[in-house]
PDB file of C-alpha atoms in Angstrom:
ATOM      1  CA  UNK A   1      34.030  13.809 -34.694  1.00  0.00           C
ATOM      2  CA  UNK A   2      35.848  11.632 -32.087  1.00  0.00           C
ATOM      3  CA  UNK A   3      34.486  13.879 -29.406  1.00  0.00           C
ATOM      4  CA  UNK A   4      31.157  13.612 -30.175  1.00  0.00           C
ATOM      5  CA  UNK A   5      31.362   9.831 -30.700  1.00  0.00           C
ATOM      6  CA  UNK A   6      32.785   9.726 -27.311  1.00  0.00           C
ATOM      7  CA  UNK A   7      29.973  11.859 -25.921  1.00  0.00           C
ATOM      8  CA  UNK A   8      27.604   9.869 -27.423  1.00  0.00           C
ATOM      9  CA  UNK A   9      29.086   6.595 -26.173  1.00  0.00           C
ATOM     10  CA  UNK A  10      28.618   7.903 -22.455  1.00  0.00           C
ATOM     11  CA  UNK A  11      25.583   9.009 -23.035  1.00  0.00           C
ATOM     12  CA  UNK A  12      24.245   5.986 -24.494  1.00  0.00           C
ATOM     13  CA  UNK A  13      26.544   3.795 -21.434  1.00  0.00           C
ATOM     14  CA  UNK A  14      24.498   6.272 -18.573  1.00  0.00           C
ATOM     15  CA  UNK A  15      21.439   5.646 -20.384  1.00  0.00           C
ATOM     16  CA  UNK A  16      21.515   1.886 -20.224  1.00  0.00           C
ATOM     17  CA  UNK A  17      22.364   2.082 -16.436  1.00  0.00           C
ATOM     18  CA  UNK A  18      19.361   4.552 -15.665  1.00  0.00           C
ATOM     19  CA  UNK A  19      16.595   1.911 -17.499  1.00  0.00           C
ATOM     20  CA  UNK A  20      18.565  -0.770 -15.628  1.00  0.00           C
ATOM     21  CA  UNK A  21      17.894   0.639 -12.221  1.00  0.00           C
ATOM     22  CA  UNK A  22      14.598   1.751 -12.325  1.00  0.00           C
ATOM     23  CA  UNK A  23      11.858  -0.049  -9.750  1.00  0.00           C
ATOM     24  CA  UNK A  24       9.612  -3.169 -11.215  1.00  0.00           C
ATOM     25  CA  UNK A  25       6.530  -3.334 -10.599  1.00  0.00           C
ATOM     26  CA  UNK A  26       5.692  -5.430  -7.249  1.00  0.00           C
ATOM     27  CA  UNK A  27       2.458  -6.959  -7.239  1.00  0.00           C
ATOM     28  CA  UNK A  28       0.773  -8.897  -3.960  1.00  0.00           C
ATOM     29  CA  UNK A  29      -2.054 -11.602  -3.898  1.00  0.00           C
ATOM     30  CA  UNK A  30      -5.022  -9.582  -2.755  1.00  0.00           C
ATOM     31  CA  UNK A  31      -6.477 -12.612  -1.647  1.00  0.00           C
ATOM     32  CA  UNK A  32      -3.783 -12.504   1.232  1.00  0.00           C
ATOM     33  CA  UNK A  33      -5.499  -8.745   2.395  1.00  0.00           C
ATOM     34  CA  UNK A  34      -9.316 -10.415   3.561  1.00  0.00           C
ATOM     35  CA  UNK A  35      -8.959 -10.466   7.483  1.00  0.00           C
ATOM     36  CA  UNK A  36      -9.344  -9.113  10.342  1.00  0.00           C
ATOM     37  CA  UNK A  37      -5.572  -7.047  11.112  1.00  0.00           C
ATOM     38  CA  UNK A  38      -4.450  -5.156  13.696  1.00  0.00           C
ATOM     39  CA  UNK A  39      -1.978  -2.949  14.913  1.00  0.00           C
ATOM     40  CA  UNK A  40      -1.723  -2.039  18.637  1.00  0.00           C
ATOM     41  CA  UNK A  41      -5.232  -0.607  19.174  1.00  0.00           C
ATOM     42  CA  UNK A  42      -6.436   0.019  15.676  1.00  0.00           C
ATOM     43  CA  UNK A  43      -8.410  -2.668  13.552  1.00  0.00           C
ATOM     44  CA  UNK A  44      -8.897  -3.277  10.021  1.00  0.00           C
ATOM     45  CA  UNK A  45     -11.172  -5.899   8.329  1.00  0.00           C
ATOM     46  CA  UNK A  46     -10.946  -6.177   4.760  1.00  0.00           C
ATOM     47  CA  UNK A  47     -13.721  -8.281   2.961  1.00  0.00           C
ATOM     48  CA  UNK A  48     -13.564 -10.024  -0.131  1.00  0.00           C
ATOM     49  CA  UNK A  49     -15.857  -8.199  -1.582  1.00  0.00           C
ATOM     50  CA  UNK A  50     -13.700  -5.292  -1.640  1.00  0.00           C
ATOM     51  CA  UNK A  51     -15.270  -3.453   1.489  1.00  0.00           C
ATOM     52  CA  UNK A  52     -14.005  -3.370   4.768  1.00  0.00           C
ATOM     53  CA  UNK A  53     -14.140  -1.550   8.208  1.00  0.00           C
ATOM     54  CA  UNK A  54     -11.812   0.026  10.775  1.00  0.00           C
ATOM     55  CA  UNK A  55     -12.085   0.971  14.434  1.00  0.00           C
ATOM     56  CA  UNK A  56     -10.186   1.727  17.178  1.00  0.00           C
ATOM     57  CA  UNK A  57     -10.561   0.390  20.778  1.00  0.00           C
ATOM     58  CA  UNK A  58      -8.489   3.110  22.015  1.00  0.00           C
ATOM     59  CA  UNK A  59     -11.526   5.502  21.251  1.00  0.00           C
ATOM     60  CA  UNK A  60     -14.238   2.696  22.828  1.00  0.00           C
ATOM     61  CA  UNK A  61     -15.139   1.700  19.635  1.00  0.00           C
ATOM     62  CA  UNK A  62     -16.213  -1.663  18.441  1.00  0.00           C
ATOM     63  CA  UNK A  63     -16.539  -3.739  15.296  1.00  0.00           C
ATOM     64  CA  UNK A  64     -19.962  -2.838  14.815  1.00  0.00           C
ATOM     65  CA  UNK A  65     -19.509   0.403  15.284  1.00  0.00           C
ATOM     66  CA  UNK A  66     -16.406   0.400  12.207  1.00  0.00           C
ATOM     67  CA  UNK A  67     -16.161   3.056   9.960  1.00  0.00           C
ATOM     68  CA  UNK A  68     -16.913   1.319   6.201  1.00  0.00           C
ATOM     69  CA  UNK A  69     -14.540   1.902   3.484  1.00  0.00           C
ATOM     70  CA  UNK A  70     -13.878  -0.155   0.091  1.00  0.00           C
ATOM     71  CA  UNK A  71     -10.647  -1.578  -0.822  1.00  0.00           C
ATOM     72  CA  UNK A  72      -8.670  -1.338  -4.512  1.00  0.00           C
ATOM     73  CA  UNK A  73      -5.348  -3.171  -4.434  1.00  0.00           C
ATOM     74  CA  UNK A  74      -3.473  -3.115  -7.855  1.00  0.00           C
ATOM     75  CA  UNK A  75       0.080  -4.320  -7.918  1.00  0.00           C
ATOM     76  CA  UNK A  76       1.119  -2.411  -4.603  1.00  0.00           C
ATOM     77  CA  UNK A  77      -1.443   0.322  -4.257  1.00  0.00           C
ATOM     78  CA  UNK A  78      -3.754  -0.246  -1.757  1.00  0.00           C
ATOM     79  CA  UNK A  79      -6.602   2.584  -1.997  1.00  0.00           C
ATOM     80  CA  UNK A  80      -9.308   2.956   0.744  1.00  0.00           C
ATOM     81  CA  UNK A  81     -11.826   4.950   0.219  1.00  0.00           C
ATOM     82  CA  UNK A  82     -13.428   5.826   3.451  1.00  0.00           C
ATOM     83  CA  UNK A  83     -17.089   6.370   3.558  1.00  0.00           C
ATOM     84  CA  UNK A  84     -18.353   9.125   6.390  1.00  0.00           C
ATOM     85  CA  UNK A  85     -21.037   9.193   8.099  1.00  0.00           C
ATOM     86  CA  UNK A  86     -22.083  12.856   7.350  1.00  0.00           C
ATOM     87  CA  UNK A  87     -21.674  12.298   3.777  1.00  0.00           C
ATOM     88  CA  UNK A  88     -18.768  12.223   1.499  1.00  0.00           C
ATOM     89  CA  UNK A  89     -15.638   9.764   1.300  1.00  0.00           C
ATOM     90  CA  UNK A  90     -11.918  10.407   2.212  1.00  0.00           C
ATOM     91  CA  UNK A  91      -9.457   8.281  -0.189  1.00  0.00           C
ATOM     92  CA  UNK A  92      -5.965   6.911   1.052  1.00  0.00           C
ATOM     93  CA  UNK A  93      -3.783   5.570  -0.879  1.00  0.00           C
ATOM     94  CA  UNK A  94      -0.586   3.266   0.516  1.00  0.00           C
ATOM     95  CA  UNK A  95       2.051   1.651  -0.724  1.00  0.00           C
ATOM     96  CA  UNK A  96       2.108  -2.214   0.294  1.00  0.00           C
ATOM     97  CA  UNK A  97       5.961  -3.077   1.051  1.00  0.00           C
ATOM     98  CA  UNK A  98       5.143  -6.775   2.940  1.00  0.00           C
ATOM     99  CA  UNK A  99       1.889  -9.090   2.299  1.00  0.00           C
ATOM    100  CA  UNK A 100       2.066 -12.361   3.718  1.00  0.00           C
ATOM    101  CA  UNK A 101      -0.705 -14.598   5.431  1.00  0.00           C
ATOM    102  CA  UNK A 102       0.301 -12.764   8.756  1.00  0.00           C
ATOM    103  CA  UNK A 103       2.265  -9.516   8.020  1.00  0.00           C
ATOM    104  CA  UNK A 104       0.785  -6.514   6.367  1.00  0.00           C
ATOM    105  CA  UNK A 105       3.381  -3.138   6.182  1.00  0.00           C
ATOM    106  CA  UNK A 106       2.513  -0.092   3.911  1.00  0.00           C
ATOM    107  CA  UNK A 107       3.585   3.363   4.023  1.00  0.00           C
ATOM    108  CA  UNK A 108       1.594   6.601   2.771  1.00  0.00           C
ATOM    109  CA  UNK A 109       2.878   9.434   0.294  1.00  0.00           C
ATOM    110  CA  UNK A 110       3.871  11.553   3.580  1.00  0.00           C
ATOM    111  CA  UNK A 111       6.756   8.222   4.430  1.00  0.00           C
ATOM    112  CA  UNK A 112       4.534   7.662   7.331  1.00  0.00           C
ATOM    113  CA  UNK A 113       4.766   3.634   7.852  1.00  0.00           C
ATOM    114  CA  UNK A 114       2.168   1.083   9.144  1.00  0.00           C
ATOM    115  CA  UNK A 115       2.936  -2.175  10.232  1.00  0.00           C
ATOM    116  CA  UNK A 116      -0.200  -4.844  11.125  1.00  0.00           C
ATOM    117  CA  UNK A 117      -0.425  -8.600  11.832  1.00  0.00           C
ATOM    118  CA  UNK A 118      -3.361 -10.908  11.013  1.00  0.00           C
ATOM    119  CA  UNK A 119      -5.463 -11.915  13.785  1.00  0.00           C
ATOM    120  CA  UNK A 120      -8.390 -13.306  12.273  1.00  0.00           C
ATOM    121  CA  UNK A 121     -10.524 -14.075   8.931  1.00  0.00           C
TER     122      UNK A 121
END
């Protein structure tokens, strides 16, 4: 009976520290996201409205020539769903690790990382 008492005390003790150590949730101010960011050669505006665009001068594109998307950000998730011009959308979903008034950082399922600055409203 003292065994399984014992048994049962660790297993409780582990328990506690495994609910103790799990992630909270981390939720950013969308309101910091509307701007114009960019990283190296690639663009992103995000709108208030929950649309947006992105283009890349590498490629000789410009603003007006952005590819549309709309925006989602709950908590940390930041979910663009980008609309093609042939028909269709392609979703991408990123986890937001920094949002401040300047710095935006996410990283995709794949541990791929993205790291933009804020150059404009």
């Amino acid at each position: 009976m003292k065994k399984i008492l014992r048994y049962l005390t660790m297993l409780t003790v582990v328990i506690l520290f495994a609910v103790s150590c799990t992630k909270e949730d981390t939720t950013y101010d969308q309101t910091l996201l509307t701007g114009k960011w960019q990283s190296g050669t690639l663009f992103y505006k995000y709108l208030a409205d929950g649309t947006g665009g992105t283009w890349d001068t590498s490629d000789n594109v410009t603003e007006a020539e952005a590819q549309a998307f709309t925006w989602t950000l709950v908590k940390d998730l930041l979910t663009q769903i980008h609309v093609l011009e042939i028909g269709g959308s392609v979703p991408k979903i990123y986890t937001v690790t920094e949002l401040t008034a300047t710095s935006l950082k996410y990283h995709d399922a794949f541990g791929v990382s993205f790291s933009f600055t804020k150059v404009g409203k």
